[in-house]
């Protein structure tokens, strides 16, 4: 049971890290798109 909980926590942490990476990538794309459209 304890190992299952630890695995669930590890996968949740991995998802959270992936989510923050995706958010940063989207913000970067949005930023570059705004810069290009203003040119």
Tab-separated table of N, CA and C in Angstrom:
chain	number	residue	atom	x	y	z
A	1	UNK	N	0.848	-1.205	0.000
A	1	UNK	CA	0.000	0.000	0.000
A	1	UNK	C	0.882	1.254	0.000
A	2	UNK	N	1.900	1.243	0.859
A	2	UNK	CA	2.766	2.423	0.945
A	2	UNK	C	3.484	2.669	-0.375
A	3	UNK	N	3.899	1.566	-1.015
A	3	UNK	CA	4.603	1.706	-2.287
A	3	UNK	C	3.669	2.273	-3.351
A	4	UNK	N	2.410	1.850	-3.319
A	4	UNK	CA	1.423	2.377	-4.278
A	4	UNK	C	1.245	3.876	-4.087
A	5	UNK	N	1.151	4.294	-2.827
A	5	UNK	CA	0.979	5.720	-2.545
A	5	UNK	C	2.178	6.512	-3.036
A	6	UNK	N	3.370	5.956	-2.806
A	6	UNK	CA	4.579	6.649	-3.235
A	6	UNK	C	4.642	6.731	-4.760
A	7	UNK	N	4.224	5.659	-5.439
A	7	UNK	CA	4.195	5.675	-6.905
A	7	UNK	C	3.208	6.718	-7.416
A	8	UNK	N	2.048	6.797	-6.769
A	8	UNK	CA	1.040	7.779	-7.178
A	8	UNK	C	1.572	9.194	-6.986
A	9	UNK	N	2.259	9.426	-5.871
A	9	UNK	CA	2.831	10.751	-5.622
A	9	UNK	C	3.900	11.078	-6.652
A	10	UNK	N	4.713	10.090	-7.006
A	10	UNK	CA	5.781	10.312	-7.987
A	10	UNK	C	5.187	10.638	-9.353
A	11	UNK	N	4.150	9.915	-9.756
A	11	UNK	CA	3.537	10.187	-11.061
A	11	UNK	C	2.828	11.538	-11.050
A	12	UNK	N	2.225	11.899	-9.935
A	12	UNK	CA	1.571	13.206	-9.839
A	12	UNK	C	2.606	14.318	-9.953
A	13	UNK	N	3.759	14.119	-9.320
A	13	UNK	CA	4.833	15.108	-9.396
A	13	UNK	C	5.321	15.236	-10.832
A	14	UNK	N	5.428	14.094	-11.526
A	14	UNK	CA	5.876	14.110	-12.915
A	14	UNK	C	4.877	14.869	-13.780
A	15	UNK	N	3.598	14.631	-13.561
A	15	UNK	CA	2.560	15.324	-14.335
A	15	UNK	C	2.623	16.825	-14.071
A	16	UNK	N	2.847	17.185	-12.802
A	16	UNK	CA	2.904	18.603	-12.448
A	16	UNK	C	4.089	19.274	-13.136
A	17	UNK	N	5.220	18.594	-13.178
A	17	UNK	CA	6.404	19.148	-13.843
A	17	UNK	C	6.139	19.287	-15.336
A	18	UNK	N	5.539	18.259	-15.949
A	18	UNK	CA	5.218	18.330	-17.376
A	18	UNK	C	4.254	19.475	-17.645
A	19	UNK	N	3.270	19.647	-16.765
A	19	UNK	CA	2.283	20.706	-16.951
A	19	UNK	C	2.936	22.084	-16.912
A	20	UNK	N	3.842	22.278	-15.952
A	20	UNK	CA	4.505	23.582	-15.861
A	20	UNK	C	5.389	23.824	-17.074
A	21	UNK	N	6.011	22.763	-17.593
A	21	UNK	CA	6.834	22.909	-18.797
A	21	UNK	C	5.970	23.308	-19.983
A	22	UNK	N	4.806	22.673	-20.110
A	22	UNK	CA	3.892	22.989	-21.218
A	22	UNK	C	3.401	24.427	-21.097
A	23	UNK	N	3.078	24.851	-19.882
A	23	UNK	CA	2.608	26.226	-19.672
A	23	UNK	C	3.696	27.221	-20.065
A	24	UNK	N	4.944	26.933	-19.675
A	24	UNK	CA	6.045	27.829	-20.037
A	24	UNK	C	6.213	27.881	-21.545
A	25	UNK	N	6.091	26.737	-22.199
A	25	UNK	CA	6.230	26.684	-23.654
A	25	UNK	C	5.122	27.492	-24.323
A	26	UNK	N	3.890	27.354	-23.826
A	26	UNK	CA	2.772	28.110	-24.395
A	26	UNK	C	2.975	29.608	-24.199
A	27	UNK	N	3.460	29.999	-23.027
A	27	UNK	CA	3.708	31.419	-22.773
A	27	UNK	C	4.793	31.941	-23.703
A	28	UNK	N	5.812	31.129	-23.933
A	28	UNK	CA	6.897	31.528	-24.827
A	28	UNK	C	6.376	31.683	-26.254
A	29	UNK	N	5.548	30.741	-26.691
A	29	UNK	CA	4.970	30.823	-28.033
A	29	UNK	C	4.074	32.048	-28.152
A	30	UNK	N	3.269	32.298	-27.139
A	30	UNK	CA	2.376	33.452	-27.139
A	30	UNK	C	3.184	34.743	-27.208
A	31	UNK	N	4.276	34.796	-26.448
A	31	UNK	CA	5.132	35.980	-26.417
A	31	UNK	C	5.750	36.232	-27.791
A	32	UNK	N	6.300	35.194	-28.407
A	32	UNK	CA	6.935	35.363	-29.718
A	32	UNK	C	5.889	35.716	-30.775
A	33	UNK	N	4.691	35.147	-30.654
A	33	UNK	CA	3.627	35.456	-31.615
A	33	UNK	C	3.235	36.929	-31.521
A	34	UNK	N	3.130	37.440	-30.302
A	34	UNK	CA	2.791	38.855	-30.123
A	34	UNK	C	3.892	39.740	-30.691
A	35	UNK	N	5.133	39.354	-30.485
A	35	UNK	CA	6.248	40.135	-31.019
A	35	UNK	C	6.209	40.152	-32.540
A	36	UNK	N	5.918	39.006	-33.151
A	36	UNK	CA	5.875	38.933	-34.609
A	36	UNK	C	4.705	39.735	-35.171
A	37	UNK	N	3.579	39.685	-34.487
A	37	UNK	CA	2.407	40.394	-35.005
A	37	UNK	C	2.580	41.909	-34.869
A	38	UNK	N	3.391	42.349	-33.907
A	38	UNK	CA	3.587	43.791	-33.724
A	38	UNK	C	4.576	44.357	-34.743
A	39	UNK	N	5.387	43.491	-35.346
A	39	UNK	CA	6.374	43.962	-36.329
A	39	UNK	C	5.706	44.399	-37.621
